[in-house]
């Protein structure tokens, strides 16, 4: 794993905070920040500046009817979470069959309404969302399902999904492939115990590509 | 209703609260989207996606980490940057930068506190060397990488990085509340 110093992180903190670093550099800094509170604070202070910069942008009235079109979009009859869940399951099942990956029993025929979304969060690369992760309890019992969708991560190839327990434990849920920086998959968290505090995606060099926190 | 209550109402499917939420922030969200993507049609797509994402992620909003407005703005900005990065890059119009660094008197402010904070930021940016002001706005608002800033300004990459870093550091130090504990 590539290591960087706190001085390196301070130099790159503004670019990281503005999300304008190349993905490889971003991943290395994100991994460093996970274990360095001082650097995390440094980056957060820069992110505050970055956020305030957006206040410079003048407001502009959107086209007529914009508000009602938004409400129509969020009030679609079918729950978009449920629709995307079925799509993810179908994609994951097809990918598993094609790649011969062991996903711990993807059931493409599962009825979505028997699954209860226990927790969900955005997967973040620094300040930028690159996807979402849900942990779902199956109505029929058994280990919970971890469902993940990512895009534009800047990473390629084989990655590892890890669930971080509330007791600090790290459980490898599975190994998956990213194509053009993105992908969707699902697997059972067979070691689920006291609960999950977060999920992270790690590349072949052990660098954290993205992470989600449930706390 | 305050912003967080409206967000909670949007998430809970309260139509009135949801509509009020959109109307309260649509001008700013659409403005950010339009500033970055440049095209009104694409800007509306981005702005709609931003509100939809806010609805889906309302449960993850943490009031201790910032305001609803800031959170929503970040969502919209990230979506706009994603869209721009997926397109062929086009140079930033210098007149847009001048407008952003200018007085901003064309936007009626809803709250005096926010107006004062924005005025403070504009003043601090005007105090920067012009090249640093341009660099930080290119990077911070338009999402341009240091390499893209270097090409746009006709300077080496290292110079662009230095300008961005210097500007951000100065703004951070100038905008920090008095007596703030950074530990």
CSV table of C-alpha atoms in Angstrom, one decimal:
chain,number,residue,atom,x,y,z
A,1,UNK,CA,0.0,0.0,0.0
A,2,UNK,CA,1.3,3.5,-0.9
A,3,UNK,CA,1.9,5.5,2.2
A,4,UNK,CA,1.8,9.3,2.4
A,5,UNK,CA,2.8,11.6,5.2
A,6,UNK,CA,0.7,14.1,7.0
A,7,UNK,CA,2.7,16.9,5.3
A,8,UNK,CA,1.7,15.4,1.9
A,9,UNK,CA,-2.0,15.3,3.0
A,10,UNK,CA,-1.8,19.0,4.1
A,11,UNK,CA,-0.4,19.9,0.7
A,12,UNK,CA,-3.2,18.1,-1.1
A,13,UNK,CA,-6.0,18.9,1.3
A,14,UNK,CA,-7.4,21.8,-0.7
A,15,UNK,CA,-7.6,19.7,-3.9
A,16,UNK,CA,-9.0,16.7,-2.0
A,17,UNK,CA,-11.6,18.9,-0.4
A,18,UNK,CA,-12.7,20.4,-3.8
A,19,UNK,CA,-12.7,16.8,-5.2
A,20,UNK,CA,-10.4,17.7,-8.0
A,21,UNK,CA,-7.6,15.1,-7.3
A,22,UNK,CA,-7.1,12.1,-9.5
A,23,UNK,CA,-8.8,9.0,-8.1
A,24,UNK,CA,-5.6,7.2,-7.2
A,25,UNK,CA,-4.4,10.1,-5.1
A,26,UNK,CA,-7.9,10.6,-3.6
A,27,UNK,CA,-8.0,6.9,-2.5
A,28,UNK,CA,-4.6,7.1,-0.8
A,29,UNK,CA,-5.5,10.3,1.1
A,30,UNK,CA,-8.9,8.8,2.1
A,31,UNK,CA,-7.2,5.8,3.5
A,32,UNK,CA,-4.8,8.0,5.5
A,33,UNK,CA,-7.6,10.1,6.8
A,34,UNK,CA,-9.4,7.0,8.2
A,35,UNK,CA,-6.5,6.6,10.7
A,36,UNK,CA,-5.4,10.3,11.1
A,37,UNK,CA,-7.8,12.6,13.0
A,38,UNK,CA,-5.5,15.6,12.5
A,39,UNK,CA,-5.5,15.2,8.7
A,40,UNK,CA,-9.2,14.6,8.8
A,41,UNK,CA,-9.7,17.9,10.5
A,42,UNK,CA,-7.4,19.7,8.1
A,43,UNK,CA,-9.4,18.4,5.1
A,44,UNK,CA,-12.7,19.2,6.8
A,45,UNK,CA,-11.6,22.8,7.3
A,46,UNK,CA,-10.9,23.0,3.6
A,47,UNK,CA,-14.2,21.4,2.8
A,48,UNK,CA,-15.9,24.1,4.7
A,49,UNK,CA,-14.2,26.7,2.5
A,50,UNK,CA,-15.2,24.7,-0.6
A,51,UNK,CA,-18.8,24.6,0.5
A,52,UNK,CA,-18.9,28.3,1.1
A,53,UNK,CA,-17.5,29.0,-2.4
A,54,UNK,CA,-20.8,27.7,-3.8
A,55,UNK,CA,-22.5,30.5,-2.0
A,56,UNK,CA,-21.0,32.8,-4.6
A,57,UNK,CA,-23.2,31.3,-7.2
A,58,UNK,CA,-26.2,33.6,-7.9
A,59,UNK,CA,-29.6,32.0,-7.5
A,60,UNK,CA,-31.5,31.5,-10.8
A,61,UNK,CA,-35.2,30.9,-11.1
A,62,UNK,CA,-35.7,27.5,-12.7
A,63,UNK,CA,-38.2,27.0,-15.6
A,64,UNK,CA,-41.9,27.2,-14.8
A,65,UNK,CA,-43.3,24.2,-13.1
A,66,UNK,CA,-40.0,22.9,-11.9
A,67,UNK,CA,-41.2,22.4,-8.4
A,68,UNK,CA,-44.2,20.3,-9.5
A,69,UNK,CA,-42.0,18.2,-11.8
A,70,UNK,CA,-39.7,17.4,-8.9
A,71,UNK,CA,-42.6,16.4,-6.7
A,72,UNK,CA,-44.0,14.2,-9.5
A,73,UNK,CA,-40.6,12.6,-9.7
A,74,UNK,CA,-40.4,11.8,-5.9
A,75,UNK,CA,-44.0,10.7,-5.8
A,76,UNK,CA,-43.8,8.1,-8.4
A,77,UNK,CA,-46.2,5.2,-7.6
A,78,UNK,CA,-43.5,2.6,-7.4
A,79,UNK,CA,-40.9,3.0,-4.7
A,80,UNK,CA,-37.7,3.7,-6.7
A,81,UNK,CA,-35.6,2.1,-3.9
A,82,UNK,CA,-37.6,-1.1,-4.4
A,83,UNK,CA,-37.3,-0.9,-8.2
A,84,UNK,CA,-33.6,-0.3,-8.1
A,85,UNK,CA,-33.2,-3.2,-5.6
A,86,UNK,CA,-34.8,-5.6,-8.1
A,87,UNK,CA,-32.6,-4.3,-10.8
A,88,UNK,CA,-29.6,-4.7,-8.7
A,89,UNK,CA,-30.5,-8.2,-7.8
A,90,UNK,CA,-31.0,-9.1,-11.5
A,91,UNK,CA,-27.7,-7.5,-12.5
A,92,UNK,CA,-25.9,-9.2,-9.6
A,93,UNK,CA,-27.4,-12.6,-10.5
A,94,UNK,CA,-26.4,-12.2,-14.1
A,95,UNK,CA,-22.9,-11.1,-13.2
A,96,UNK,CA,-22.5,-13.9,-10.8
A,97,UNK,CA,-23.4,-16.5,-13.4
A,98,UNK,CA,-21.2,-14.9,-16.0
A,99,UNK,CA,-18.2,-14.5,-13.7
A,100,UNK,CA,-18.6,-17.6,-11.7
A,101,UNK,CA,-18.2,-15.5,-8.5
A,102,UNK,CA,-19.5,-16.9,-5.2
A,103,UNK,CA,-21.9,-14.4,-3.8
A,104,UNK,CA,-23.3,-16.5,-1.1
A,105,UNK,CA,-26.7,-17.3,-2.7
A,106,UNK,CA,-28.0,-14.4,-4.7
A,107,UNK,CA,-31.7,-15.2,-5.2
A,108,UNK,CA,-32.9,-13.3,-8.3
A,109,UNK,CA,-36.4,-14.5,-7.6
A,110,UNK,CA,-36.6,-13.0,-4.1
A,111,UNK,CA,-39.7,-10.8,-3.6
A,112,UNK,CA,-38.5,-7.4,-2.6
A,113,UNK,CA,-41.3,-6.7,-0.2
A,114,UNK,CA,-40.1,-9.5,2.1
A,115,UNK,CA,-36.8,-7.6,2.6
A,116,UNK,CA,-36.5,-4.9,5.2
A,117,UNK,CA,-33.9,-2.2,4.6
A,118,UNK,CA,-32.2,-2.0,8.0
A,119,UNK,CA,-29.6,0.7,7.2
A,120,UNK,CA,-28.3,2.5,4.1
A,121,UNK,CA,-25.8,5.1,3.4
A,122,UNK,CA,-24.0,6.9,0.6
A,123,UNK,CA,-20.6,5.5,-0.4
A,124,UNK,CA,-18.2,8.4,-0.3
A,125,UNK,CA,-14.8,9.2,-1.8
A,126,UNK,CA,-13.9,12.1,0.4
A,127,UNK,CA,-16.6,14.6,-0.1
A,128,UNK,CA,-18.1,13.0,-3.2
A,129,UNK,CA,-20.7,10.3,-3.3
A,130,UNK,CA,-19.9,7.4,-5.6
A,131,UNK,CA,-22.7,5.1,-4.8
A,132,UNK,CA,-24.9,3.6,-2.1
A,133,UNK,CA,-24.9,0.6,0.2
A,134,UNK,CA,-27.9,-1.0,1.9
A,135,UNK,CA,-27.9,-3.7,4.5
A,136,UNK,CA,-31.2,-5.6,4.3
A,137,UNK,CA,-32.6,-8.2,6.6
A,138,UNK,CA,-34.3,-11.1,4.8
A,139,UNK,CA,-37.8,-11.8,6.0
A,140,UNK,CA,-37.1,-15.5,6.0
A,141,UNK,CA,-34.2,-15.1,8.3
A,142,UNK,CA,-30.5,-15.8,7.8
A,143,UNK,CA,-27.6,-13.4,7.5
A,144,UNK,CA,-28.3,-9.9,6.2
A,145,UNK,CA,-27.7,-8.9,2.6
A,146,UNK,CA,-25.3,-6.2,1.7
A,147,UNK,CA,-26.3,-4.5,-1.6
A,148,UNK,CA,-23.9,-2.0,-3.2
A,149,UNK,CA,-24.0,0.2,-6.2
A,150,UNK,CA,-21.0,2.3,-7.2
A,151,UNK,CA,-20.0,4.4,-10.2
A,152,UNK,CA,-17.3,6.8,-11.3
A,153,UNK,CA,-15.0,5.5,-8.6
A,154,UNK,CA,-11.9,5.8,-10.8
A,155,UNK,CA,-11.0,2.2,-9.9
A,156,UNK,CA,-10.9,-0.9,-12.0
A,157,UNK,CA,-10.7,-4.6,-11.5
A,158,UNK,CA,-11.1,-6.8,-8.4
A,159,UNK,CA,-12.2,-5.0,-5.3
A,160,UNK,CA,-13.2,-6.2,-1.8
A,161,UNK,CA,-16.2,-5.3,0.1
A,162,UNK,CA,-15.7,-5.1,3.9
A,163,UNK,CA,-18.3,-4.5,6.6
A,164,UNK,CA,-17.0,-2.8,9.7
A,165,UNK,CA,-18.7,-4.0,12.9
A,166,UNK,CA,-19.7,-1.7,15.7
A,167,UNK,CA,-17.1,-3.6,17.8
A,168,UNK,CA,-14.4,-2.6,15.3
A,169,UNK,CA,-14.2,-6.0,13.6
A,170,UNK,CA,-13.7,-6.2,9.8
A,171,UNK,CA,-15.6,-8.8,7.8
A,172,UNK,CA,-14.8,-9.5,4.2
A,173,UNK,CA,-18.2,-9.9,2.5
A,174,UNK,CA,-16.9,-10.7,-0.9
A,175,UNK,CA,-14.6,-9.9,-3.9
A,176,UNK,CA,-16.1,-8.3,-7.0
A,177,UNK,CA,-15.2,-6.7,-10.3
A,178,UNK,CA,-15.4,-3.0,-11.2
A,179,UNK,CA,-16.0,-2.2,-14.8
A,180,UNK,CA,-15.3,1.4,-15.9
A,181,UNK,CA,-15.2,2.4,-12.3
A,182,UNK,CA,-18.6,1.1,-11.4
A,183,UNK,CA,-20.7,-2.0,-10.6
A,184,UNK,CA,-23.5,-3.4,-8.6
A,185,UNK,CA,-23.5,-6.6,-6.5
A,186,UNK,CA,-25.0,-8.2,-3.5
A,187,UNK,CA,-23.8,-10.7,-0.9
A,188,UNK,CA,-24.6,-12.1,2.5
A,189,UNK,CA,-22.8,-10.8,5.5
A,190,UNK,CA,-22.3,-14.2,7.1
A,191,UNK,CA,-20.3,-12.8,10.0
A,192,UNK,CA,-22.9,-10.2,11.0
A,193,UNK,CA,-22.9,-10.0,14.8
A,194,UNK,CA,-23.5,-6.9,16.9
A,195,UNK,CA,-24.2,-4.7,13.8
A,196,UNK,CA,-22.4,-2.7,11.2
A,197,UNK,CA,-20.9,0.7,11.7
A,198,UNK,CA,-19.8,1.1,8.1
A,199,UNK,CA,-18.8,-0.5,4.8
A,200,UNK,CA,-15.8,0.1,2.7
A,201,UNK,CA,-14.6,-0.9,-0.7
A,202,UNK,CA,-10.9,-1.8,-1.0
A,203,UNK,CA,-8.8,-2.3,-4.1
A,204,UNK,CA,-6.2,-4.9,-4.8
A,205,UNK,CA,-3.5,-2.8,-3.1
A,206,UNK,CA,-5.4,-2.4,0.1
A,207,UNK,CA,-6.4,1.2,-0.6
A,208,UNK,CA,-9.9,2.3,0.4
A,209,UNK,CA,-11.7,3.3,-2.7
A,210,UNK,CA,-14.9,4.4,-1.0
A,211,UNK,CA,-16.5,4.1,2.4
A,212,UNK,CA,-19.9,4.5,4.0
A,213,UNK,CA,-20.7,5.2,7.6
A,214,UNK,CA,-23.9,4.2,9.4
A,215,UNK,CA,-23.1,6.1,12.6
B,1,UNK,CA,-41.3,25.5,9.2
B,2,UNK,CA,-37.5,25.4,9.4
B,3,UNK,CA,-35.3,23.7,6.8
B,4,UNK,CA,-34.9,20.5,8.7
B,5,UNK,CA,-38.6,20.1,9.3
B,6,UNK,CA,-39.3,20.6,5.6
B,7,UNK,CA,-36.7,18.0,4.7
B,8,UNK,CA,-38.3,15.6,7.2
B,9,UNK,CA,-41.6,16.3,5.6
B,10,UNK,CA,-40.3,15.7,2.1
B,11,UNK,CA,-38.8,12.3,3.3
B,12,UNK,CA,-42.1,11.3,5.0
B,13,UNK,CA,-44.1,12.0,1.8
B,14,UNK,CA,-45.8,15.1,3.1
B,15,UNK,CA,-46.7,16.8,-0.2
B,16,UNK,CA,-47.1,20.3,1.2
B,17,UNK,CA,-43.8,20.2,3.1
B,18,UNK,CA,-42.1,18.6,0.1
B,19,UNK,CA,-43.3,21.4,-2.2
B,20,UNK,CA,-42.3,24.0,0.2
B,21,UNK,CA,-38.9,22.5,0.5
B,22,UNK,CA,-38.4,22.5,-3.3
B,23,UNK,CA,-39.6,26.1,-3.6
B,24,UNK,CA,-37.4,27.3,-0.8
B,25,UNK,CA,-34.2,25.9,-2.4
B,26,UNK,CA,-34.9,25.6,-6.1
B,27,UNK,CA,-33.4,28.9,-7.0
B,28,UNK,CA,-30.1,28.2,-5.4
B,29,UNK,CA,-30.0,24.5,-6.5
B,30,UNK,CA,-30.8,25.4,-10.1
B,31,UNK,CA,-28.4,28.3,-10.0
B,32,UNK,CA,-25.5,26.1,-8.9
B,33,UNK,CA,-26.4,23.5,-11.5
B,34,UNK,CA,-26.6,26.1,-14.3
B,35,UNK,CA,-23.4,27.8,-13.3
B,36,UNK,CA,-21.5,24.5,-13.6
B,37,UNK,CA,-23.2,22.8,-16.6
B,38,UNK,CA,-24.0,25.9,-18.5
B,39,UNK,CA,-27.1,24.6,-20.2
B,40,UNK,CA,-30.6,25.2,-18.8
B,41,UNK,CA,-31.9,21.8,-19.9
B,42,UNK,CA,-29.1,19.9,-18.3
B,43,UNK,CA,-29.2,22.2,-15.3
B,44,UNK,CA,-32.8,21.2,-14.7
B,45,UNK,CA,-32.0,17.6,-15.0
B,46,UNK,CA,-29.2,18.0,-12.4
B,47,UNK,CA,-31.4,20.1,-10.1
B,48,UNK,CA,-34.2,17.5,-10.2
B,49,UNK,CA,-31.8,14.7,-9.5
B,50,UNK,CA,-30.5,16.7,-6.6
B,51,UNK,CA,-33.9,17.0,-5.0
B,52,UNK,CA,-34.6,13.4,-5.7
B,53,UNK,CA,-31.4,12.4,-4.0
B,54,UNK,CA,-32.1,14.6,-1.1
B,55,UNK,CA,-35.5,12.9,-0.7
B,56,UNK,CA,-33.8,9.4,-0.8
B,57,UNK,CA,-31.0,10.4,1.6
B,58,UNK,CA,-32.9,12.6,4.0
B,59,UNK,CA,-32.4,10.0,6.7
B,60,UNK,CA,-28.7,10.5,6.4
B,61,UNK,CA,-28.7,14.3,6.9
B,62,UNK,CA,-26.8,15.3,10.0
B,63,UNK,CA,-27.6,18.7,11.3
B,64,UNK,CA,-24.4,18.8,13.3
B,65,UNK,CA,-22.3,18.6,10.2
B,66,UNK,CA,-23.9,21.6,8.4
B,67,UNK,CA,-27.1,23.1,7.3
B,68,UNK,CA,-29.7,21.6,5.0
B,69,UNK,CA,-28.9,24.3,2.4
B,70,UNK,CA,-25.2,23.4,2.5
B,71,UNK,CA,-26.0,19.6,2.3
B,72,UNK,CA,-28.4,20.1,-0.6
B,73,UNK,CA,-26.0,22.5,-2.4
B,74,UNK,CA,-23.2,19.9,-2.2
B,75,UNK,CA,-25.5,17.2,-3.6
B,76,UNK,CA,-26.4,19.5,-6.6
B,77,UNK,CA,-22.8,20.5,-7.1
B,78,UNK,CA,-21.5,17.0,-7.1
B,79,UNK,CA,-24.1,15.9,-9.6
B,80,UNK,CA,-23.3,18.9,-11.9
B,81,UNK,CA,-19.6,18.1,-11.8
B,82,UNK,CA,-20.3,14.5,-12.6
B,83,UNK,CA,-22.3,15.6,-15.6
B,84,UNK,CA,-19.6,18.0,-16.8
B,85,UNK,CA,-16.8,15.5,-16.4
B,86,UNK,CA,-18.7,13.0,-18.5
B,87,UNK,CA,-18.9,15.5,-21.3
B,88,UNK,CA,-16.1,16.9,-23.5
B,89,UNK,CA,-14.6,19.7,-21.4
B,90,UNK,CA,-15.2,23.2,-22.5
B,91,UNK,CA,-13.3,26.3,-21.2
B,92,UNK,CA,-14.8,28.4,-18.5
B,93,UNK,CA,-16.1,31.7,-19.8
B,94,UNK,CA,-14.1,34.5,-18.1
B,95,UNK,CA,-17.2,36.7,-17.9
B,96,UNK,CA,-18.8,34.0,-15.7
B,97,UNK,CA,-15.9,34.2,-13.3
B,98,UNK,CA,-16.1,38.0,-13.2
B,99,UNK,CA,-19.8,37.7,-12.4
B,100,UNK,CA,-19.2,35.3,-9.6
B,101,UNK,CA,-16.4,37.4,-8.1
B,102,UNK,CA,-18.5,40.5,-8.5
B,103,UNK,CA,-21.0,42.1,-6.2
B,104,UNK,CA,-23.7,39.5,-6.6
B,105,UNK,CA,-26.4,42.2,-6.2
B,106,UNK,CA,-28.6,40.4,-8.7
B,107,UNK,CA,-29.7,37.8,-6.1
B,108,UNK,CA,-32.2,38.9,-3.5
B,109,UNK,CA,-31.1,37.4,-0.2
B,110,UNK,CA,-33.7,35.7,2.0
B,111,UNK,CA,-31.8,36.2,5.2
B,112,UNK,CA,-29.5,39.0,6.3
B,113,UNK,CA,-27.2,36.5,8.0
B,114,UNK,CA,-26.5,34.6,4.8
B,115,UNK,CA,-26.1,37.9,2.9
B,116,UNK,CA,-23.5,39.0,5.3
B,117,UNK,CA,-21.6,35.7,5.2
B,118,UNK,CA,-21.6,35.8,1.4
B,119,UNK,CA,-20.4,39.4,1.4
B,120,UNK,CA,-17.6,38.4,3.7
B,121,UNK,CA,-16.5,35.6,1.4
B,122,UNK,CA,-16.6,37.9,-1.7
B,123,UNK,CA,-14.5,40.5,0.2
B,124,UNK,CA,-11.9,37.9,1.1
B,125,UNK,CA,-11.7,36.6,-2.4
B,126,UNK,CA,-11.3,40.1,-3.7
B,127,UNK,CA,-8.4,40.5,-1.3
B,128,UNK,CA,-6.6,37.5,-2.9
B,129,UNK,CA,-4.2,38.1,-5.7
B,130,UNK,CA,-6.5,38.0,-8.8
B,131,UNK,CA,-4.8,34.9,-10.2
B,132,UNK,CA,-5.4,33.0,-6.9
B,133,UNK,CA,-9.1,34.2,-6.9
B,134,UNK,CA,-9.6,32.9,-10.4
B,135,UNK,CA,-7.9,29.6,-9.6
B,136,UNK,CA,-10.0,28.9,-6.5
B,137,UNK,CA,-13.2,29.8,-8.2
B,138,UNK,CA,-12.3,27.6,-11.2
B,139,UNK,CA,-11.6,24.7,-8.9
B,140,UNK,CA,-14.2,25.3,-6.2
B,141,UNK,CA,-17.2,26.2,-8.3
B,142,UNK,CA,-16.5,24.7,-11.7
B,143,UNK,CA,-14.7,21.6,-10.4
B,144,UNK,CA,-11.7,22.2,-12.7
B,145,UNK,CA,-8.7,20.1,-11.8
B,146,UNK,CA,-5.3,21.8,-11.2
B,147,UNK,CA,-4.3,20.5,-14.7
B,148,UNK,CA,-7.4,22.1,-16.2
B,149,UNK,CA,-6.7,25.4,-14.4
B,150,UNK,CA,-3.1,25.3,-15.6
B,151,UNK,CA,-4.2,24.9,-19.2
B,152,UNK,CA,-6.9,27.6,-19.0
B,153,UNK,CA,-4.5,30.1,-17.4
B,154,UNK,CA,-1.5,29.0,-19.5
B,155,UNK,CA,0.7,28.2,-16.5
B,156,UNK,CA,2.6,25.2,-15.2
B,157,UNK,CA,0.7,22.6,-13.2
B,158,UNK,CA,2.7,23.3,-10.1
B,159,UNK,CA,1.8,27.0,-10.3
B,160,UNK,CA,-1.9,26.1,-10.6
B,161,UNK,CA,-1.6,23.8,-7.6
B,162,UNK,CA,0.1,26.5,-5.6
B,163,UNK,CA,-2.5,29.1,-6.5
B,164,UNK,CA,-5.3,26.8,-5.4
B,165,UNK,CA,-3.6,25.8,-2.2
B,166,UNK,CA,-2.6,29.4,-1.3
B,167,UNK,CA,-6.1,30.7,-2.0
B,168,UNK,CA,-7.8,28.0,0.0
B,169,UNK,CA,-5.5,28.4,2.9
B,170,UNK,CA,-6.0,32.2,3.0
B,171,UNK,CA,-9.7,31.8,2.8
B,172,UNK,CA,-9.8,29.2,5.5
B,173,UNK,CA,-7.8,31.4,7.8
B,174,UNK,CA,-9.7,34.6,7.0
B,175,UNK,CA,-13.2,33.0,7.4
B,176,UNK,CA,-12.5,31.0,10.5
B,177,UNK,CA,-14.7,32.2,13.4
B,178,UNK,CA,-12.7,34.1,16.1
B,179,UNK,CA,-11.5,31.8,18.8
B,180,UNK,CA,-12.6,28.7,17.0
B,181,UNK,CA,-11.0,25.6,18.4
B,182,UNK,CA,-9.6,23.6,15.5
B,183,UNK,CA,-8.4,20.7,17.6
